Amino acid sequence: MAEADGREGDVSAYVCRSHGRKVRQRKTFSVLAVNFGTQPEPEHKDDVTVSDKVVCMDLELLKSKFRGTMLGVLVGDILGKPYEGETIISDRKKIDLQRKLDNLEESKSRESVMGFTDDSAMTYSVAESLIEKRDLDIIDVAKRFVENFFQEHYRGYGNGCKLVSNMVLAFI
């Protein structure tokens, strides 16, 4: 049993951030430990203890927060797209956004009213890789970036991304 913030429950995933490895598995909580090299790496997973630097979170709550974060990224990207790089927003652009929002509210079909940019496409690639690989695999993330770039090059990728995509293709 683990105790953190006065709550007690089985440890679901205990991760030493400095090593990035899952050390212990059980059911109820997802537990992330902060280890910045001040504690030695445990030799056996049973040697791991839950310290005061632990955050416990129910897995369903964690999934819900992840979904909410992804939705927030997408909505922010879509609503911010017309204003990207601008310091002053014209009345015309504000009216145009309001018209699109009204159209979205009235839309009965699933037709696209507003599109997302490369920011959401790349966020999706990172999330997809983390879910599939269960760790940060920068080679896999780079491959996904390149695949998305060539499938949807119209999303607003900058010239640097175009250059890097061609370079990544040469190495993978």
PDB file of C-alpha atoms in Angstrom:
ATOM      1  CA  MET A   1       0.000   0.000   0.000  1.00  0.00           C
ATOM      2  CA  ALA A   2       1.108   3.563  -0.713  1.00  0.00           C
ATOM      3  CA  GLU A   3       0.185   6.665   1.167  1.00  0.00           C
ATOM      4  CA  ALA A   4       0.237  10.162  -0.287  1.00  0.00           C
ATOM      5  CA  ASP A   5      -1.872  13.200   0.521  1.00  0.00           C
ATOM      6  CA  GLY A   6      -3.736  11.189   3.139  1.00  0.00           C
ATOM      7  CA  ARG A   7      -5.051   8.707   0.542  1.00  0.00           C
ATOM      8  CA  GLU A   8      -4.123   5.077   0.567  1.00  0.00           C
ATOM      9  CA  GLY A   9      -4.316   2.621  -2.340  1.00  0.00           C
ATOM     10  CA  ASP A  10      -2.462   0.158  -4.502  1.00  0.00           C
ATOM     11  CA  VAL A  11       0.362   1.544  -6.588  1.00  0.00           C
ATOM     12  CA  SER A  12      -0.398   1.428 -10.318  1.00  0.00           C
ATOM     13  CA  ALA A  13       2.725   2.860 -11.886  1.00  0.00           C
ATOM     14  CA  TYR A  14       5.748   4.104  -9.990  1.00  0.00           C
ATOM     15  CA  VAL A  15       8.110   5.917 -12.336  1.00  0.00           C
ATOM     16  CA  CYS A  16      11.533   7.270 -11.430  1.00  0.00           C
ATOM     17  CA  ARG A  17      11.726  10.276 -13.729  1.00  0.00           C
ATOM     18  CA  SER A  18      15.503  10.283 -13.895  1.00  0.00           C
ATOM     19  CA  HIS A  19      15.438   6.760 -15.307  1.00  0.00           C
ATOM     20  CA  GLY A  20      12.008   6.773 -16.983  1.00  0.00           C
ATOM     21  CA  ARG A  21      11.314   3.119 -16.176  1.00  0.00           C
ATOM     22  CA  LYS A  22       8.234   1.601 -14.666  1.00  0.00           C
ATOM     23  CA  VAL A  23       9.322  -0.028 -11.446  1.00  0.00           C
ATOM     24  CA  ARG A  24       6.140  -1.335  -9.873  1.00  0.00           C
ATOM     25  CA  GLN A  25       2.638  -2.216 -11.055  1.00  0.00           C
ATOM     26  CA  ARG A  26      -0.673  -2.740  -9.298  1.00  0.00           C
ATOM     27  CA  LYS A  27      -4.204  -1.329  -9.666  1.00  0.00           C
ATOM     28  CA  THR A  28      -5.751   1.779  -8.203  1.00  0.00           C
ATOM     29  CA  PHE A  29      -3.421   4.773  -8.415  1.00  0.00           C
ATOM     30  CA  SER A  30      -0.918   6.089 -10.897  1.00  0.00           C
ATOM     31  CA  VAL A  31       2.055   7.196  -8.829  1.00  0.00           C
ATOM     32  CA  LEU A  32       4.859   9.345 -10.208  1.00  0.00           C
ATOM     33  CA  ALA A  33       7.938   9.797  -8.061  1.00  0.00           C
ATOM     34  CA  VAL A  34      10.412  12.615  -8.371  1.00  0.00           C
ATOM     35  CA  ASN A  35      13.967  11.296  -8.401  1.00  0.00           C
ATOM     36  CA  PHE A  36      16.664  13.719  -9.514  1.00  0.00           C
ATOM     37  CA  GLY A  37      19.564  11.395  -8.817  1.00  0.00           C
ATOM     38  CA  THR A  38      19.516  12.004  -5.073  1.00  0.00           C
ATOM     39  CA  GLN A  39      18.391   8.451  -4.425  1.00  0.00           C
ATOM     40  CA  PRO A  40      20.186   5.390  -5.756  1.00  0.00           C
ATOM     41  CA  GLU A  41      18.475   3.235  -8.388  1.00  0.00           C
ATOM     42  CA  PRO A  42      16.759   0.321  -6.601  1.00  0.00           C
ATOM     43  CA  GLU A  43      18.174  -3.111  -7.386  1.00  0.00           C
ATOM     44  CA  HIS A  44      14.784  -4.822  -7.149  1.00  0.00           C
ATOM     45  CA  LYS A  45      11.352  -3.388  -7.803  1.00  0.00           C
ATOM     46  CA  ASP A  46      10.231  -4.430  -4.320  1.00  0.00           C
ATOM     47  CA  ASP A  47      12.915  -2.118  -2.884  1.00  0.00           C
ATOM     48  CA  VAL A  48      11.036   0.954  -4.137  1.00  0.00           C
ATOM     49  CA  THR A  49       9.306   2.933  -1.418  1.00  0.00           C
ATOM     50  CA  VAL A  50       6.819   5.730  -1.851  1.00  0.00           C
ATOM     51  CA  SER A  51       8.353   8.917  -0.492  1.00  0.00           C
ATOM     52  CA  ASP A  52       6.824  12.273   0.340  1.00  0.00           C
ATOM     53  CA  LYS A  53       7.594  13.418  -3.237  1.00  0.00           C
ATOM     54  CA  VAL A  54       4.806  11.336  -4.770  1.00  0.00           C
ATOM     55  CA  VAL A  55       1.707  12.321  -6.687  1.00  0.00           C
ATOM     56  CA  CYS A  56      -1.182   9.828  -6.712  1.00  0.00           C
ATOM     57  CA  MET A  57      -3.891  10.018  -9.343  1.00  0.00           C
ATOM     58  CA  ASP A  58      -6.697   7.666 -10.271  1.00  0.00           C
ATOM     59  CA  LEU A  59      -6.091   6.245 -13.771  1.00  0.00           C
ATOM     60  CA  GLU A  60      -9.576   7.186 -15.025  1.00  0.00           C
ATOM     61  CA  LEU A  61      -9.019  10.745 -13.822  1.00  0.00           C
ATOM     62  CA  LEU A  62      -5.631  10.774 -15.559  1.00  0.00           C
ATOM     63  CA  LYS A  63      -7.236   9.586 -18.831  1.00  0.00           C
ATOM     64  CA  SER A  64      -9.915  12.249 -18.493  1.00  0.00           C
ATOM     65  CA  LYS A  65      -7.296  14.953 -17.949  1.00  0.00           C
ATOM     66  CA  PHE A  66      -5.357  13.713 -20.970  1.00  0.00           C
ATOM     67  CA  ARG A  67      -8.490  13.846 -23.160  1.00  0.00           C
ATOM     68  CA  GLY A  68      -9.315  17.315 -21.845  1.00  0.00           C
ATOM     69  CA  THR A  69      -5.791  18.523 -22.532  1.00  0.00           C
ATOM     70  CA  MET A  70      -5.897  17.208 -26.100  1.00  0.00           C
ATOM     71  CA  LEU A  71      -9.297  18.824 -26.674  1.00  0.00           C
ATOM     72  CA  GLY A  72      -8.020  22.104 -25.207  1.00  0.00           C
ATOM     73  CA  VAL A  73      -5.011  22.056 -27.549  1.00  0.00           C
ATOM     74  CA  LEU A  74      -7.281  21.471 -30.538  1.00  0.00           C
ATOM     75  CA  VAL A  75      -9.846  24.142 -29.625  1.00  0.00           C
ATOM     76  CA  GLY A  76      -7.129  26.694 -28.819  1.00  0.00           C
ATOM     77  CA  ASP A  77      -5.350  25.937 -32.081  1.00  0.00           C
ATOM     78  CA  ILE A  78      -8.510  26.251 -34.162  1.00  0.00           C
ATOM     79  CA  LEU A  79      -9.686  29.469 -32.500  1.00  0.00           C
ATOM     80  CA  GLY A  80      -6.205  30.999 -32.542  1.00  0.00           C
ATOM     81  CA  LYS A  81      -5.386  30.075 -36.141  1.00  0.00           C
ATOM     82  CA  PRO A  82      -6.713  33.313 -37.705  1.00  0.00           C
ATOM     83  CA  TYR A  83      -4.642  35.399 -35.278  1.00  0.00           C
ATOM     84  CA  GLU A  84      -1.336  33.514 -35.301  1.00  0.00           C
ATOM     85  CA  GLY A  85       1.603  35.915 -35.369  1.00  0.00           C
ATOM     86  CA  GLU A  86      -0.554  39.035 -35.053  1.00  0.00           C
ATOM     87  CA  THR A  87      -0.270  41.556 -32.251  1.00  0.00           C
ATOM     88  CA  ILE A  88      -3.392  43.564 -33.153  1.00  0.00           C
ATOM     89  CA  ILE A  89      -6.626  41.837 -34.152  1.00  0.00           C
ATOM     90  CA  SER A  90      -8.789  43.698 -36.637  1.00  0.00           C
ATOM     91  CA  ASP A  91     -12.547  44.061 -36.202  1.00  0.00           C
ATOM     92  CA  ARG A  92     -12.974  42.221 -39.515  1.00  0.00           C
ATOM     93  CA  LYS A  93     -11.193  39.146 -38.124  1.00  0.00           C
ATOM     94  CA  LYS A  94     -13.267  39.257 -34.936  1.00  0.00           C
ATOM     95  CA  ILE A  95     -16.475  39.393 -36.985  1.00  0.00           C
ATOM     96  CA  ASP A  96     -15.233  36.556 -39.198  1.00  0.00           C
ATOM     97  CA  LEU A  97     -14.504  34.395 -36.133  1.00  0.00           C
ATOM     98  CA  GLN A  98     -17.946  35.134 -34.682  1.00  0.00           C
ATOM     99  CA  ARG A  99     -19.554  34.164 -38.007  1.00  0.00           C
ATOM    100  CA  LYS A 100     -17.648  30.860 -38.007  1.00  0.00           C
ATOM    101  CA  LEU A 101     -18.633  30.147 -34.405  1.00  0.00           C
ATOM    102  CA  ASP A 102     -22.281  30.885 -35.224  1.00  0.00           C
ATOM    103  CA  ASN A 103     -22.027  28.593 -38.252  1.00  0.00           C
ATOM    104  CA  LEU A 104     -20.499  25.887 -36.068  1.00  0.00           C
ATOM    105  CA  GLU A 105     -23.304  26.217 -33.532  1.00  0.00           C
ATOM    106  CA  GLU A 106     -25.980  25.997 -36.245  1.00  0.00           C
ATOM    107  CA  SER A 107     -24.308  23.192 -38.189  1.00  0.00           C
ATOM    108  CA  LYS A 108     -26.280  19.958 -38.108  1.00  0.00           C
ATOM    109  CA  SER A 109     -23.803  18.066 -40.248  1.00  0.00           C
ATOM    110  CA  ARG A 110     -20.250  17.038 -39.502  1.00  0.00           C
ATOM    111  CA  GLU A 111     -18.780  19.251 -42.207  1.00  0.00           C
ATOM    112  CA  SER A 112     -15.678  21.158 -41.255  1.00  0.00           C
ATOM    113  CA  VAL A 113     -16.274  24.771 -40.274  1.00  0.00           C
ATOM    114  CA  MET A 114     -12.778  25.580 -39.043  1.00  0.00           C
ATOM    115  CA  GLY A 115      -9.558  23.662 -39.584  1.00  0.00           C
ATOM    116  CA  PHE A 116      -6.639  22.892 -37.303  1.00  0.00           C
ATOM    117  CA  THR A 117      -2.980  23.666 -37.961  1.00  0.00           C
ATOM    118  CA  ASP A 118       0.360  21.913 -37.813  1.00  0.00           C
ATOM    119  CA  ASP A 119       0.423  22.610 -34.058  1.00  0.00           C
ATOM    120  CA  SER A 120      -2.454  20.186 -33.422  1.00  0.00           C
ATOM    121  CA  ALA A 121      -1.143  17.693 -35.976  1.00  0.00           C
ATOM    122  CA  MET A 122       2.235  17.607 -34.236  1.00  0.00           C
ATOM    123  CA  THR A 123       0.661  17.404 -30.767  1.00  0.00           C
ATOM    124  CA  TYR A 124      -1.396  14.450 -31.988  1.00  0.00           C
ATOM    125  CA  SER A 125       1.776  12.786 -33.312  1.00  0.00           C
ATOM    126  CA  VAL A 126       3.535  13.151 -29.952  1.00  0.00           C
ATOM    127  CA  ALA A 127       0.507  11.815 -28.044  1.00  0.00           C
ATOM    128  CA  GLU A 128       0.047   8.914 -30.454  1.00  0.00           C
ATOM    129  CA  SER A 129       3.714   7.951 -30.095  1.00  0.00           C
ATOM    130  CA  LEU A 130       3.644   8.197 -26.284  1.00  0.00           C
ATOM    131  CA  ILE A 131       0.554   5.993 -26.135  1.00  0.00           C
ATOM    132  CA  GLU A 132       1.908   3.395 -28.540  1.00  0.00           C
ATOM    133  CA  LYS A 133       5.525   3.304 -27.334  1.00  0.00           C
ATOM    134  CA  ARG A 134       4.728   3.991 -23.640  1.00  0.00           C
ATOM    135  CA  ASP A 135       7.858   6.144 -23.517  1.00  0.00           C
ATOM    136  CA  LEU A 136       9.360   9.092 -25.383  1.00  0.00           C
ATOM    137  CA  ASP A 137      10.839   7.666 -28.591  1.00  0.00           C
ATOM    138  CA  ILE A 138      12.148  10.701 -30.488  1.00  0.00           C
ATOM    139  CA  ILE A 139      12.807   8.652 -33.630  1.00  0.00           C
ATOM    140  CA  ASP A 140       9.186   7.495 -33.697  1.00  0.00           C
ATOM    141  CA  VAL A 141       7.953  11.051 -33.044  1.00  0.00           C
ATOM    142  CA  ALA A 142      10.147  12.370 -35.892  1.00  0.00           C
ATOM    143  CA  LYS A 143       8.773   9.708 -38.262  1.00  0.00           C
ATOM    144  CA  ARG A 144       5.213  10.661 -37.342  1.00  0.00           C
ATOM    145  CA  PHE A 145       5.972  14.370 -37.860  1.00  0.00           C
ATOM    146  CA  VAL A 146       7.338  13.626 -41.320  1.00  0.00           C
ATOM    147  CA  GLU A 147       4.403  11.352 -42.250  1.00  0.00           C
ATOM    148  CA  ASN A 148       1.896  14.014 -41.184  1.00  0.00           C
ATOM    149  CA  PHE A 149       3.835  16.725 -42.981  1.00  0.00           C
ATOM    150  CA  PHE A 150       3.749  14.883 -46.304  1.00  0.00           C
ATOM    151  CA  GLN A 151       0.101  13.845 -45.875  1.00  0.00           C
ATOM    152  CA  GLU A 152      -1.113  17.300 -44.840  1.00  0.00           C
ATOM    153  CA  HIS A 153       1.528  19.816 -45.964  1.00  0.00           C
ATOM    154  CA  TYR A 154      -1.151  22.531 -46.227  1.00  0.00           C
ATOM    155  CA  ARG A 155      -1.600  22.760 -42.429  1.00  0.00           C
ATOM    156  CA  GLY A 156       0.798  25.701 -42.077  1.00  0.00           C
ATOM    157  CA  TYR A 157       4.166  24.073 -41.554  1.00  0.00           C
ATOM    158  CA  GLY A 158       7.012  26.578 -41.829  1.00  0.00           C
ATOM    159  CA  ASN A 159       9.966  26.376 -44.205  1.00  0.00           C
ATOM    160  CA  GLY A 160      12.216  25.021 -41.456  1.00  0.00           C
ATOM    161  CA  CYS A 161       9.873  22.081 -40.975  1.00  0.00           C
ATOM    162  CA  LYS A 162       9.942  21.353 -44.712  1.00  0.00           C
ATOM    163  CA  LEU A 163      13.736  21.307 -44.690  1.00  0.00           C
ATOM    164  CA  VAL A 164      13.952  19.158 -41.558  1.00  0.00           C
ATOM    165  CA  SER A 165      11.343  16.703 -42.906  1.00  0.00           C
ATOM    166  CA  ASN A 166      13.470  16.059 -45.968  1.00  0.00           C
ATOM    167  CA  MET A 167      16.561  15.612 -43.782  1.00  0.00           C
ATOM    168  CA  VAL A 168      14.744  13.187 -41.453  1.00  0.00           C
ATOM    169  CA  LEU A 169      13.613  11.138 -44.448  1.00  0.00           C
ATOM    170  CA  ALA A 170      17.232  10.781 -45.518  1.00  0.00           C
ATOM    171  CA  PHE A 171      18.168   9.230 -42.152  1.00  0.00           C
ATOM    172  CA  ILE A 172      15.201   6.919 -41.480  1.00  0.00           C
TER     173      ILE A 172
END
